[in-house]
mmCIF file of C-alpha atoms in Angstrom:
data_model
loop_
_atom_site.group_PDB
_atom_site.id
_atom_site.type_symbol
_atom_site.label_atom_id
_atom_site.label_comp_id
_atom_site.label_asym_id
_atom_site.label_seq_id
_atom_site.Cartn_x
_atom_site.Cartn_y
_atom_site.Cartn_z
ATOM 1 C CA MET Z 1 -0.225 0.402 -0.022
ATOM 2 C CA GLU Z 2 0.858 3.270 -1.063
ATOM 3 C CA SER Z 3 1.876 6.090 2.177
ATOM 4 C CA PRO Z 4 -0.486 9.017 1.334
ATOM 5 C CA ASN Z 5 1.405 12.172 0.018
ATOM 6 C CA PRO Z 6 2.812 13.678 3.358
ATOM 7 C CA HIS Z 7 2.749 16.951 1.717
ATOM 8 C CA ALA Z 8 -0.835 16.965 0.819
ATOM 9 C CA LEU Z 9 -2.321 18.684 4.512
ATOM 10 C CA ALA Z 10 -0.032 21.286 4.196
ATOM 11 C CA VAL Z 11 -1.358 22.249 1.076
ATOM 12 C CA ALA Z 12 -4.451 22.533 2.107
ATOM 13 C CA VAL Z 13 -3.983 24.285 5.495
ATOM 14 C CA ASN Z 14 -1.861 26.546 3.548
ATOM 15 C CA ALA Z 15 -5.093 27.588 1.103
ATOM 16 C CA GLU Z 16 -7.228 27.963 3.490
ATOM 17 C CA ALA Z 17 -4.692 30.181 5.215
ATOM 18 C CA LEU Z 18 -4.728 31.709 1.925
ATOM 19 C CA ALA Z 19 -8.727 32.167 1.669
ATOM 20 C CA ARG Z 20 -8.836 34.008 5.164
ATOM 21 C CA VAL Z 21 -6.233 36.391 4.281
ATOM 22 C CA GLY Z 22 -8.042 36.943 1.148
ATOM 23 C CA THR Z 23 -11.376 36.949 3.002
ATOM 24 C CA ALA Z 24 -9.741 39.622 5.463
ATOM 25 C CA LEU Z 25 -8.070 41.261 2.676
ATOM 26 C CA ALA Z 26 -10.997 42.151 0.216
ATOM 27 C CA ASP Z 27 -13.191 44.922 2.178
ATOM 28 C CA GLU Z 28 -11.189 48.372 2.414
ATOM 29 C CA ASN Z 29 -12.786 48.582 6.292
ATOM 30 C CA ARG Z 30 -10.430 45.572 7.359
ATOM 31 C CA ARG Z 31 -7.747 46.307 5.356
ATOM 32 C CA ARG Z 32 -7.237 49.326 6.964
ATOM 33 C CA LEU Z 33 -7.735 48.014 10.436
ATOM 34 C CA LEU Z 34 -4.967 45.430 9.580
ATOM 35 C CA LEU Z 35 -2.645 48.424 8.538
ATOM 36 C CA GLU Z 36 -3.362 50.211 11.337
ATOM 37 C CA LEU Z 37 -2.570 46.954 13.867
ATOM 38 C CA LEU Z 38 0.747 46.268 11.641
ATOM 39 C CA ASN Z 39 1.864 49.608 13.251
ATOM 40 C CA GLU Z 40 1.134 48.591 16.765
ATOM 41 C CA PRO Z 41 -1.735 47.109 18.786
ATOM 42 C CA ALA Z 42 -4.732 49.298 19.352
ATOM 43 C CA TYR Z 43 -7.783 49.540 21.572
ATOM 44 C CA PRO Z 44 -11.441 48.986 19.093
ATOM 45 C CA ALA Z 45 -12.163 52.726 20.075
ATOM 46 C CA ASP Z 46 -8.993 54.462 19.084
ATOM 47 C CA LEU Z 47 -9.192 52.074 15.790
ATOM 48 C CA ALA Z 48 -12.615 53.648 15.086
ATOM 49 C CA GLU Z 49 -11.070 57.127 16.042
ATOM 50 C CA ARG Z 50 -8.255 57.085 13.784
ATOM 51 C CA LEU Z 51 -10.364 55.872 10.773
ATOM 52 C CA GLY Z 52 -12.784 57.339 10.927
ATOM 53 C CA MET Z 53 -15.318 54.740 11.699
ATOM 54 C CA THR Z 54 -18.213 53.833 14.020
ATOM 55 C CA ARG Z 55 -17.484 51.670 17.382
ATOM 56 C CA GLY Z 56 -19.679 49.053 15.685
ATOM 57 C CA ASN Z 57 -18.406 49.015 12.535
ATOM 58 C CA VAL Z 58 -14.812 48.581 13.633
ATOM 59 C CA SER Z 59 -16.163 45.783 15.958
ATOM 60 C CA ASN Z 60 -17.834 43.773 13.504
ATOM 61 C CA HIS Z 61 -14.792 44.116 10.833
ATOM 62 C CA LEU Z 62 -12.365 43.019 13.915
ATOM 63 C CA ALA Z 63 -14.777 40.145 14.878
ATOM 64 C CA CYS Z 64 -13.867 39.318 11.074
ATOM 65 C CA LEU Z 65 -10.247 39.254 11.346
ATOM 66 C CA ARG Z 66 -10.451 37.408 15.257
ATOM 67 C CA GLY Z 67 -12.591 34.645 12.769
ATOM 68 C CA CYS Z 68 -10.286 34.186 10.051
ATOM 69 C CA GLY Z 69 -7.457 34.152 12.899
ATOM 70 C CA LEU Z 70 -5.562 36.889 11.812
ATOM 71 C CA VAL Z 71 -6.371 39.059 15.073
ATOM 72 C CA ARG Z 72 -5.600 38.064 18.853
ATOM 73 C CA THR Z 73 -7.032 40.258 21.421
ATOM 74 C CA VAL Z 74 -5.512 41.242 24.433
ATOM 75 C CA PRO Z 75 -7.232 41.362 27.882
ATOM 76 C CA VAL Z 76 -5.583 44.613 29.735
ATOM 77 C CA GLY Z 77 -8.191 45.415 33.172
ATOM 78 C CA ARG Z 78 -11.153 45.901 31.833
ATOM 79 C CA ARG Z 79 -10.477 46.981 27.736
ATOM 80 C CA VAL Z 80 -9.896 44.565 24.972
ATOM 81 C CA ARG Z 81 -6.586 45.353 22.778
ATOM 82 C CA TYR Z 82 -6.146 43.901 19.540
ATOM 83 C CA GLU Z 83 -3.166 42.447 17.633
ATOM 84 C CA LEU Z 84 -1.973 41.003 14.758
ATOM 85 C CA ALA Z 85 -1.763 37.175 15.808
ATOM 86 C CA ASP Z 86 1.245 36.190 13.993
ATOM 87 C CA ALA Z 87 4.652 38.779 13.000
ATOM 88 C CA LYS Z 88 4.933 36.209 9.811
ATOM 89 C CA LEU Z 89 1.618 37.834 8.913
ATOM 90 C CA ALA Z 90 2.818 41.277 9.736
ATOM 91 C CA HIS Z 91 5.746 40.457 7.493
ATOM 92 C CA ALA Z 92 3.705 39.778 4.825
ATOM 93 C CA LEU Z 93 1.636 42.384 5.134
ATOM 94 C CA ALA Z 94 4.202 44.762 4.935
ATOM 95 C CA GLU Z 95 5.651 43.245 1.838
ATOM 96 C CA LEU Z 96 1.946 43.047 0.363
ATOM 97 C CA ALA Z 97 1.417 46.456 1.035
ATOM 98 C CA SER Z 98 4.825 47.697 -0.600
ATOM 99 C CA LEU Z 99 3.996 45.519 -4.281
ATOM 100 C CA VAL Z 100 3.760 47.569 -7.323
ATOM 101 C CA LEU Z 101 1.575 45.551 -9.251
ATOM 102 C CA LEU Z 102 1.298 45.585 -13.194
ATOM 103 C CA VAL Z 103 -2.696 45.095 -14.350
ATOM 104 C CA ASP Z 104 -1.577 47.031 -17.877
ATOM 105 C CA GLN Z 105 1.287 47.690 -19.937
ATOM 106 C CA GLY Z 106 -0.051 50.800 -21.926
ATOM 107 C CA GLU Z 107 -2.028 52.284 -19.301
ATOM 108 C CA THR Z 108 -2.139 52.677 -15.306
ATOM 109 C CA ALA Z 109 -6.103 53.235 -13.698
ATOM 110 C CA PRO Z 110 -6.311 56.379 -10.974
ATOM 111 C CA ALA Z 111 -5.773 55.680 -7.716
ATOM 112 C CA ASP Z 112 -9.146 55.926 -6.540
ATOM 113 C CA GLU Z 113 -10.415 53.596 -8.891
ATOM 114 C CA ALA Z 114 -11.466 49.586 -8.398
ATOM 115 C CA CYS Z 115 -10.220 47.458 -10.469
ATOM 116 C CA THR Z 116 -12.811 45.682 -11.909
ATOM 117 C CA PRO Z 117 -12.675 42.171 -13.590
ATOM 118 C CA GLY Z 118 -13.637 44.093 -16.738
ATOM 119 C CA ASP Z 119 -10.098 45.768 -16.155
ATOM 120 C CA TYR Z 120 -7.646 42.719 -16.996
ATOM 121 C CA ALA Z 121 -10.089 39.990 -18.698
ATOM 122 C CA TRP Z 122 -8.465 38.828 -21.982
ATOM 123 C CA THR Z 123 -10.131 39.937 -25.312
ATOM 124 C CA THR Z 124 -10.220 37.864 -28.595
ATOM 125 C CA GLN Z 125 -7.886 40.562 -30.390
ATOM 126 C CA ASP Z 126 -5.566 40.015 -26.794
ATOM 127 C CA VAL Z 127 -5.454 36.110 -27.219
ATOM 128 C CA ARG Z 128 -3.916 36.759 -31.265
ATOM 129 C CA GLU Z 129 -1.715 39.649 -30.160
ATOM 130 C CA GLU Z 130 0.010 36.755 -27.739
ATOM 131 C CA THR Z 131 -0.358 33.736 -29.720
ATOM 132 C CA ASP Z 132 0.852 36.101 -32.663
ATOM 133 C CA HIS Z 133 4.255 36.649 -30.829
ATOM 134 C CA VAL Z 134 5.313 33.338 -29.982
#
């Protein structure tokens, strides 16, 4: 009998971790919260004030980030402080935040415009041009 692939579980766990990070990064407010927590641990009320968000909205997003396993709570007296769950996450977020993405070689979209599927979908003409160069 063949032994199971020893890397199969690790791949499944890593894929799940990436999905959780993707869920967290999919929302602008969660991205802002993660970047604030990258700078330093903070209390929800302080995060709400710094980011111009309601306390309820901050609490909801922090609950999502906690559920994804990206942040943890630290009791401090009667208050709860939030921090990133892992130093590796801090490093990964810093690296991701510093990325320069190439979406289109011709033009770049203004910074305030969201990237939509139509922005990077290949047309039949694009495919023809790519295959002509091969």
